[in-house]
Amino acid sequence: MMLTADAIRRRLLDAGSELAVTPIVASNQLRGASVDLRLGPDLIVTRRETGVVAFDPAHGQDMSERLREYQTYVRRPVGSAFYLHPGDFAIARSLEFITLPGDLSGQAAGRSSWGRWDW
Amino acid sequence: MPNSPLMSDLPAEPVLEGDVWMAERVRRRLDDARRRIYNVERHVGEREDAAGAQLLLRTLKLMVAQATRVVEETLYEVREKPAERESKVRTVRRVLVHLEQMLGPALEMLVAPPGLDFTCLIQPYIRLARAVTGDPGAELLFEAIEGFSYEVEADVFAEVREHVEIIAPGLSQTVADLPILGIVAYPARADSDTFLHAVVAHEVAHLALVLYQPEFSDSTDSPGASKSDQVGARSTTPQSPTGTAEEAQASTIPSDPTPESAGGAAAAAEPQEVLLELARNDVDRFLIETLQRSSYFKVLDGDVKKRTTRKMLAWFQELVCDILAVHMIGPAYLLGLTEFLLPTHSSLEPRLTPHRGGLDPEDGQENHPPPAWRLTRLREEVLGFFDEPWRPSKALDDAKAATLRYFALQDDPPSEMQVLPEPEGEPRVREVGASASEVETQERRVLDDAIDLLYPSVKEIVGEALFTRDTFQRDLPLIWSKLEQGIPPAERIEERRERGEPAESEAPRGPDDNERVPCTEWSQPIDWRSILNGGYLYFLHHSTQPAEDPASETKPAPELARKEAGGSAADESDERRRIAEKHARWRDRDYLSGITRGSIELSEILRHMIEMRNQFDTLNSPERPLS
């Protein structure tokens, strides 16, 4: 069963429900049967120029070092931009901290509202 | 002088001839200066305190540009007026030397940026500095240093001002009009210890003292007017949240217990002027006033008097900053300061001891009063935050109990916490005997009296940076409840109901789901100081708990276990349990320090986003009327 925005809202307002999505900026983040999440300030970006193309999981220590060489941590101040160029790969986290109770599961899906803006 | 660009280090045989060669070298020096600024500048954009860093760098660039202009003009004059060559060359050298003396220390402030875990505290502390200084343009820079100390340089532009007349006389007024820029250094190794960083509030308080100007009705040129009268007349209204009316009244009464104090002011008029020269800012005058009236002080002579005054002024500033910090940050300041000053109390274990080993809590230093006395003085201030609860709250009771247990632990530390490592280097020579202790008692009494004089002005000094008891008591239960659920306490949802409270009525429905939920306020960010206090007290609540009763039902008590198992086996088991408990406490601290840090970060982001939403009203995805 999918929860409607109303049901999600009720659960969020109930301290005993164990569902938390924090912080929420405005109530219209709850819409339809979903909660709009936002991109957080922390990103891990791959550095292709280091030339690392393969990892061997059999060498754990070596792998973590190579991963560190291959990736770079980027933190963007709130309100500033992060540009993802074609072919780039970045791992980001949501701005919101989420806890789900045992009887719920969530699904993250991309939105295209800004992409369709003015069409 | 490591960075000196004196011409003496130039090669003996120049490539070019005479003045052309000199001009070439001078221009290269100026190019170097520009390059060094650029090298630092390209890394500051990502810093959370970038605004302050860029302000400093822009000022330096302006100074270099101005220096270049002065140098080029002078070099031109060297060519045009050979008779004045010597003096012109001296001018060029002087400009370069001063530029270098200014540039080196200024750039050094930017080469140790704060670590990632400290980042979330930067904007809150900058806001605090703005509030307490009353300067909306004030900025702070943060520096992660290798030493284990917190330090502040209240006026970063002092160095620039010192050299501006030589380097760029035309910029004197511009430099004088720059906003306040302070730099706070914190120990890099404690980067992730959010609780400990409450001590930064003390450094911010130093900024406030530098700028605070009490309304003395003046002063040194009117010997007939006793300053004690002036100070005493400033405020008689008790303003302390913890003070009583009697205490406030006592603060206006001459504090010296001896009859000499009655006629002391006139007799002491001359030395007062001398002592005022030692005062670093206007706040020091409260202590000078009190010293003047003190019989203890009158018996001191010459150098001893000056030395004592200098030490007491330093101590006075520290004590005042402690009080201001508690009023700006709340109980977390005292808890953090205790861990910082008493190595045995760091995380309730000597975790950070190696770099603070040997600091005797009863020993005062040249610039800092004895830690034990300093900490004890603040207890009343801190307990004031728990007074007169506006609503019964288990969280508040628990937090107060944890604080009291922590104080008791400080007074009577368990044996394993009493071991202090020996200080490195030469052993300190301490004054012993009755006379030493008597001197100390007298000094403490004078300092207490001076602080009593200042106390009614504390709220005035703290200004908008005041962290009120009401805010603390309002936020603590919410933070407590969220932490118990493992949720970062970042926002206060006004409509949120606690467990067991009846459900709210159904929200009115409109024709469409999107229209039914209008863009309204959902929550407000929780004050970051409440989060810091809540997280810290929650940690203390769990880590200073006495042995759990339920455990005693399932496991034998240690004493019983020792009898049952006998001798060394039981001791070993106790030791193991103690180590396991210690590790658990460290993990708890790391976890709670982390969740506190994350919550402050989320709360700051929320605050920022609400501001943005209010400004642009389009932060959310585009709203279009549905057909």
CSV table of C-alpha atoms in Angstrom, one decimal, chain B residues 125-419:
chain,number,residue,atom,x,y,z
B,125,TYR,CA,30.0,31.4,15.6
B,126,ILE,CA,30.3,34.2,13.1
B,127,ARG,CA,26.6,35.1,13.8
B,128,LEU,CA,27.4,35.1,17.5
B,129,ALA,CA,30.4,37.4,16.9
B,130,ARG,CA,28.2,39.8,14.9
B,131,ALA,CA,25.6,39.8,17.6
B,132,VAL,CA,27.9,40.3,20.5
B,133,THR,CA,30.0,43.0,18.8
B,134,GLY,CA,27.0,44.7,17.3
B,135,ASP,CA,28.8,44.9,13.9
B,136,PRO,CA,26.7,43.2,11.2
B,137,GLY,CA,29.8,43.1,9.0
B,138,ALA,CA,32.0,41.4,11.5
B,139,GLU,CA,33.8,38.2,10.2
B,140,LEU,CA,35.7,35.4,11.8
B,141,LEU,CA,38.5,33.3,10.4
B,142,PHE,CA,39.2,29.9,11.8
B,143,GLU,CA,42.6,28.2,12.0
B,144,ALA,CA,43.2,24.6,12.9
B,145,ILE,CA,46.5,24.7,14.9
B,146,GLU,CA,48.7,21.8,16.1
B,147,GLY,CA,48.9,23.0,19.7
B,148,PHE,CA,46.1,22.0,22.0
B,149,SER,CA,44.7,25.5,22.8
B,150,TYR,CA,42.0,27.9,21.8
B,151,GLU,CA,43.3,31.4,20.9
B,152,VAL,CA,41.9,34.5,19.4
B,153,GLU,CA,43.4,37.4,17.6
B,154,ALA,CA,40.7,40.0,17.9
B,155,ASP,CA,41.9,42.4,15.3
B,156,VAL,CA,43.5,40.9,12.2
B,157,PHE,CA,43.7,44.2,10.5
B,158,ALA,CA,46.0,45.6,13.2
B,159,GLU,CA,49.0,44.5,11.3
B,160,VAL,CA,47.7,46.2,8.1
B,161,ARG,CA,46.9,49.4,10.0
B,162,GLU,CA,50.4,49.4,11.4
B,163,HIS,CA,52.0,49.4,8.0
B,164,VAL,CA,49.5,51.3,5.9
B,165,GLU,CA,51.0,54.7,6.5
B,166,ILE,CA,54.3,53.5,4.9
B,167,ILE,CA,52.9,51.2,2.2
B,168,ALA,CA,49.9,53.1,1.1
B,169,PRO,CA,49.2,56.4,2.8
B,170,GLY,CA,46.2,57.0,0.7
B,171,LEU,CA,44.4,53.9,2.1
B,172,SER,CA,44.6,54.9,5.7
B,173,GLN,CA,40.9,55.8,5.9
B,174,THR,CA,39.8,52.7,3.9
B,175,VAL,CA,41.7,50.4,6.3
B,176,ALA,CA,40.4,52.2,9.3
B,177,ASP,CA,36.8,51.7,8.1
B,178,LEU,CA,37.2,47.9,7.6
B,179,PRO,CA,34.8,45.8,9.6
B,180,ILE,CA,35.9,43.7,12.5
B,181,LEU,CA,37.9,40.6,11.5
B,182,GLY,CA,39.0,38.2,14.2
B,183,ILE,CA,40.8,34.9,13.9
B,184,VAL,CA,40.1,32.0,16.2
B,185,ALA,CA,42.5,29.1,16.5
B,186,TYR,CA,41.3,25.8,17.7
B,187,PRO,CA,43.2,22.5,18.2
B,188,ALA,CA,43.2,20.5,14.9
B,189,ARG,CA,43.4,17.2,16.7
B,190,ALA,CA,40.0,17.9,18.4
B,191,ASP,CA,38.4,18.8,15.1
B,192,SER,CA,35.5,16.3,15.4
B,193,ASP,CA,34.9,17.0,19.1
B,194,THR,CA,31.9,19.3,18.7
B,195,PHE,CA,31.3,19.4,22.5
B,196,LEU,CA,34.8,20.7,23.2
B,197,HIS,CA,34.4,23.5,20.7
B,198,ALA,CA,31.9,25.3,23.0
B,199,VAL,CA,35.1,26.9,24.3
B,200,VAL,CA,35.2,29.0,21.2
B,201,ALA,CA,32.5,31.1,22.8
B,202,HIS,CA,35.1,32.3,25.3
B,203,GLU,CA,37.3,33.6,22.4
B,204,VAL,CA,34.3,35.3,20.8
B,205,ALA,CA,33.7,37.0,24.2
B,206,HIS,CA,37.2,38.5,24.0
B,207,LEU,CA,36.1,40.2,20.8
B,208,ALA,CA,33.2,41.7,22.7
B,209,LEU,CA,35.4,43.0,25.4
B,210,VAL,CA,37.7,44.7,23.0
B,211,LEU,CA,34.8,46.7,21.6
B,212,TYR,CA,32.8,47.3,24.8
B,213,GLN,CA,32.8,50.8,26.0
B,214,PRO,CA,31.1,51.4,29.3
B,215,GLU,CA,29.7,54.7,30.0
B,216,PHE,CA,32.3,56.1,32.3
B,217,SER,CA,31.4,59.8,32.8
B,218,ASP,CA,35.1,60.6,32.7
B,219,SER,CA,37.6,60.2,34.5
B,220,THR,CA,41.3,60.5,34.7
B,221,ASP,CA,41.4,64.3,34.6
B,222,SER,CA,39.0,64.8,37.4
B,223,PRO,CA,40.8,63.6,40.5
B,224,GLY,CA,38.0,64.8,42.8
B,225,ALA,CA,35.6,62.3,41.2
B,226,SER,CA,36.1,58.8,42.4
B,227,LYS,CA,35.7,56.3,39.6
B,228,SER,CA,34.3,53.8,42.0
B,229,ASP,CA,31.3,56.2,42.4
B,230,GLN,CA,30.9,56.4,38.7
B,231,VAL,CA,31.1,52.7,38.2
B,232,GLY,CA,28.8,52.0,41.1
B,233,ALA,CA,26.3,54.4,39.9
B,234,ARG,CA,26.0,52.9,36.5
B,235,SER,CA,23.6,50.2,37.3
B,236,THR,CA,21.9,49.1,40.5
B,237,THR,CA,19.2,46.9,38.9
B,238,PRO,CA,19.8,43.2,39.3
B,239,GLN,CA,19.9,41.8,35.8
B,240,SER,CA,21.5,38.4,36.4
B,241,PRO,CA,19.2,35.5,35.7
B,242,THR,CA,20.8,33.7,38.7
B,243,GLY,CA,21.5,36.6,40.9
B,244,THR,CA,19.3,37.8,43.8
B,245,ALA,CA,18.5,41.4,44.7
B,246,GLU,CA,20.8,41.1,47.7
B,247,GLU,CA,23.7,40.1,45.5
B,248,ALA,CA,23.0,43.0,43.2
B,249,GLN,CA,22.9,45.4,46.1
B,250,ALA,CA,26.1,43.9,47.4
B,251,SER,CA,27.7,44.6,44.0
B,252,THR,CA,27.3,48.4,44.5
B,253,ILE,CA,28.7,48.4,48.0
B,254,PRO,CA,32.4,49.2,48.4
B,255,SER,CA,33.9,45.8,48.6
B,256,ASP,CA,36.9,46.4,50.7
B,257,PRO,CA,36.3,45.0,54.2
B,258,THR,CA,38.8,47.4,55.8
B,259,PRO,CA,38.0,50.9,57.0
B,260,GLU,CA,40.9,52.3,54.9
B,261,SER,CA,38.8,52.0,51.8
B,262,ALA,CA,36.6,54.9,52.9
B,263,GLY,CA,39.2,57.5,52.2
B,264,GLY,CA,41.1,55.5,49.7
B,265,ALA,CA,40.0,57.0,46.4
B,266,ALA,CA,41.6,60.4,46.8
B,267,ALA,CA,44.8,59.1,48.2
B,268,ALA,CA,45.1,56.7,45.3
B,269,ALA,CA,44.4,59.2,42.5
B,270,GLU,CA,47.9,59.3,41.3
B,271,PRO,CA,48.6,55.6,41.0
B,272,GLN,CA,45.3,55.1,39.3
B,273,GLU,CA,46.5,57.0,36.3
B,274,VAL,CA,49.6,54.8,36.2
B,275,LEU,CA,47.5,51.6,36.5
B,276,LEU,CA,45.0,52.8,33.8
B,277,GLU,CA,47.9,52.7,31.4
B,278,LEU,CA,48.0,48.9,32.0
B,279,ALA,CA,44.4,48.5,31.1
B,280,ARG,CA,43.9,47.0,27.6
B,281,ASN,CA,40.3,48.1,27.3
B,282,ASP,CA,37.6,49.8,29.1
B,283,VAL,CA,36.4,46.7,30.9
B,284,ASP,CA,39.7,46.6,32.8
B,285,ARG,CA,38.7,49.8,34.5
B,286,PHE,CA,36.2,47.9,36.7
B,287,LEU,CA,39.2,46.0,38.1
B,288,ILE,CA,41.4,49.1,38.4
B,289,GLU,CA,38.6,50.7,40.4
B,290,THR,CA,38.3,47.8,42.8
B,291,LEU,CA,42.1,47.5,43.2
B,292,GLN,CA,42.3,51.2,44.1
B,293,ARG,CA,39.9,50.6,47.0
B,294,SER,CA,41.6,47.4,48.2
B,295,SER,CA,43.7,47.6,51.3
B,296,TYR,CA,45.7,44.6,50.0
B,297,PHE,CA,46.7,46.4,47.0
B,298,LYS,CA,47.9,49.5,48.9
B,299,VAL,CA,50.6,47.6,50.8
B,300,LEU,CA,52.2,46.5,47.5
B,301,ASP,CA,54.9,48.6,46.2
B,302,GLY,CA,56.4,49.6,42.8
B,303,ASP,CA,57.1,46.8,40.5
B,304,VAL,CA,55.2,44.2,42.6
B,305,LYS,CA,52.1,46.4,42.2
B,306,LYS,CA,52.5,46.7,38.5
B,307,ARG,CA,53.2,43.0,38.1
B,308,THR,CA,50.3,42.0,40.3
B,309,THR,CA,48.0,44.4,38.4
B,310,ARG,CA,49.1,43.0,35.1
B,311,LYS,CA,48.4,39.5,36.2
B,312,MET,CA,45.1,40.3,37.7
B,313,LEU,CA,44.0,42.2,34.6
B,314,ALA,CA,44.7,39.1,32.6
B,315,TRP,CA,42.8,37.0,35.0
B,316,PHE,CA,39.9,39.4,35.2
B,317,GLN,CA,39.5,39.3,31.4
B,318,GLU,CA,39.4,35.6,31.4
B,319,LEU,CA,36.9,35.4,34.2
B,320,VAL,CA,34.6,38.0,32.5
B,321,CYS,CA,34.9,36.1,29.2
B,322,ASP,CA,33.9,32.9,31.0
B,323,ILE,CA,30.7,34.6,32.3
B,324,LEU,CA,29.9,36.1,28.9
B,325,ALA,CA,30.5,32.7,27.2
B,326,VAL,CA,28.0,31.0,29.6
B,327,HIS,CA,25.4,33.6,28.7
B,328,MET,CA,26.1,33.3,25.0
B,329,ILE,CA,26.2,29.5,24.8
B,330,GLY,CA,24.7,28.0,28.0
B,331,PRO,CA,25.8,25.2,30.2
B,332,ALA,CA,27.8,23.5,27.4
B,333,TYR,CA,30.5,26.1,27.8
B,334,LEU,CA,31.3,25.1,31.4
B,335,LEU,CA,31.1,21.5,30.5
B,336,GLY,CA,33.5,21.9,27.5
B,337,LEU,CA,35.8,24.2,29.5
B,338,THR,CA,36.0,21.6,32.2
B,339,GLU,CA,37.0,18.9,29.8
B,340,PHE,CA,39.5,21.3,28.2
B,341,LEU,CA,41.1,22.5,31.5
B,342,LEU,CA,41.0,19.3,33.5
B,343,PRO,CA,42.6,16.6,31.6
B,344,THR,CA,41.0,14.0,33.9
B,345,HIS,CA,37.6,15.1,32.8
B,346,SER,CA,38.1,14.9,29.1
B,347,SER,CA,35.2,12.7,28.0
B,348,LEU,CA,35.2,11.7,31.7
B,349,GLU,CA,38.4,9.9,30.9
B,350,PRO,CA,42.0,11.1,30.4
B,351,ARG,CA,41.6,10.8,26.7
B,352,LEU,CA,43.3,14.0,25.7
B,353,THR,CA,45.7,14.1,28.5
B,354,PRO,CA,49.1,13.7,26.8
B,355,HIS,CA,49.1,17.3,25.6
B,356,ARG,CA,47.7,18.9,28.7
B,357,GLY,CA,49.6,16.7,31.2
B,358,GLY,CA,50.6,18.2,34.5
B,359,LEU,CA,48.2,21.2,34.6
B,360,ASP,CA,47.4,21.5,38.2
B,361,PRO,CA,43.8,22.6,38.7
B,362,GLU,CA,44.8,24.7,41.7
B,363,ASP,CA,47.7,26.5,39.9
B,364,GLY,CA,47.2,29.9,38.3
B,365,GLN,CA,49.3,30.9,35.4
B,366,GLU,CA,50.5,34.3,34.3
B,367,ASN,CA,47.5,34.9,32.0
B,368,HIS,CA,44.9,32.4,33.3
B,369,PRO,CA,43.5,32.0,36.8
B,370,PRO,CA,43.6,28.6,38.5
B,371,PRO,CA,41.3,26.2,36.5
B,372,ALA,CA,39.5,24.8,39.6
B,373,TRP,CA,38.5,28.2,40.9
B,374,ARG,CA,37.6,29.4,37.4
B,375,LEU,CA,35.3,26.4,36.9
B,376,THR,CA,33.7,26.6,40.3
B,377,ARG,CA,32.8,30.2,39.9
B,378,LEU,CA,30.7,29.4,36.9
B,379,ARG,CA,28.5,26.8,38.5
B,380,GLU,CA,25.9,29.2,39.7
B,381,GLU,CA,25.6,30.7,36.3
B,382,VAL,CA,25.0,27.3,34.7
B,383,LEU,CA,22.6,26.1,37.3
B,384,GLY,CA,20.6,29.2,36.7
B,385,PHE,CA,19.5,27.7,33.3
B,386,PHE,CA,17.6,25.0,35.2
B,387,ASP,CA,15.9,27.4,37.6
B,388,GLU,CA,12.1,28.1,37.5
B,389,PRO,CA,11.1,25.6,34.8
B,390,TRP,CA,8.1,27.0,33.0
B,391,ARG,CA,6.8,23.5,32.4
B,392,PRO,CA,7.6,20.2,34.3
B,393,SER,CA,10.0,18.2,32.1
B,394,LYS,CA,11.8,15.0,32.8
B,395,ALA,CA,14.4,16.0,30.3
B,396,LEU,CA,15.2,19.1,32.3
B,397,ASP,CA,15.3,17.1,35.5
B,398,ASP,CA,17.6,14.6,34.0
B,399,ALA,CA,19.9,17.2,32.5
B,400,LYS,CA,20.2,19.0,35.8
B,401,ALA,CA,20.9,15.8,37.6
B,402,ALA,CA,23.6,15.0,35.1
B,403,THR,CA,25.2,18.4,35.5
B,404,LEU,CA,25.2,18.1,39.3
B,405,ARG,CA,26.7,14.6,39.0
B,406,TYR,CA,29.4,16.1,36.8
B,407,PHE,CA,30.2,18.8,39.3
B,408,ALA,CA,30.4,16.2,42.0
B,409,LEU,CA,32.8,14.2,39.9
B,410,GLN,CA,34.9,17.3,39.5
B,411,ASP,CA,35.0,17.8,43.3
B,412,ASP,CA,35.7,14.3,44.2
B,413,PRO,CA,37.1,12.4,41.2
B,414,PRO,CA,37.4,8.7,41.4
B,415,SER,CA,40.8,7.3,42.0
B,416,GLU,CA,41.5,6.3,38.4
B,417,MET,CA,40.8,10.0,37.3
B,418,GLN,CA,43.2,11.5,39.8
B,419,VAL,CA,46.4,10.4,38.2
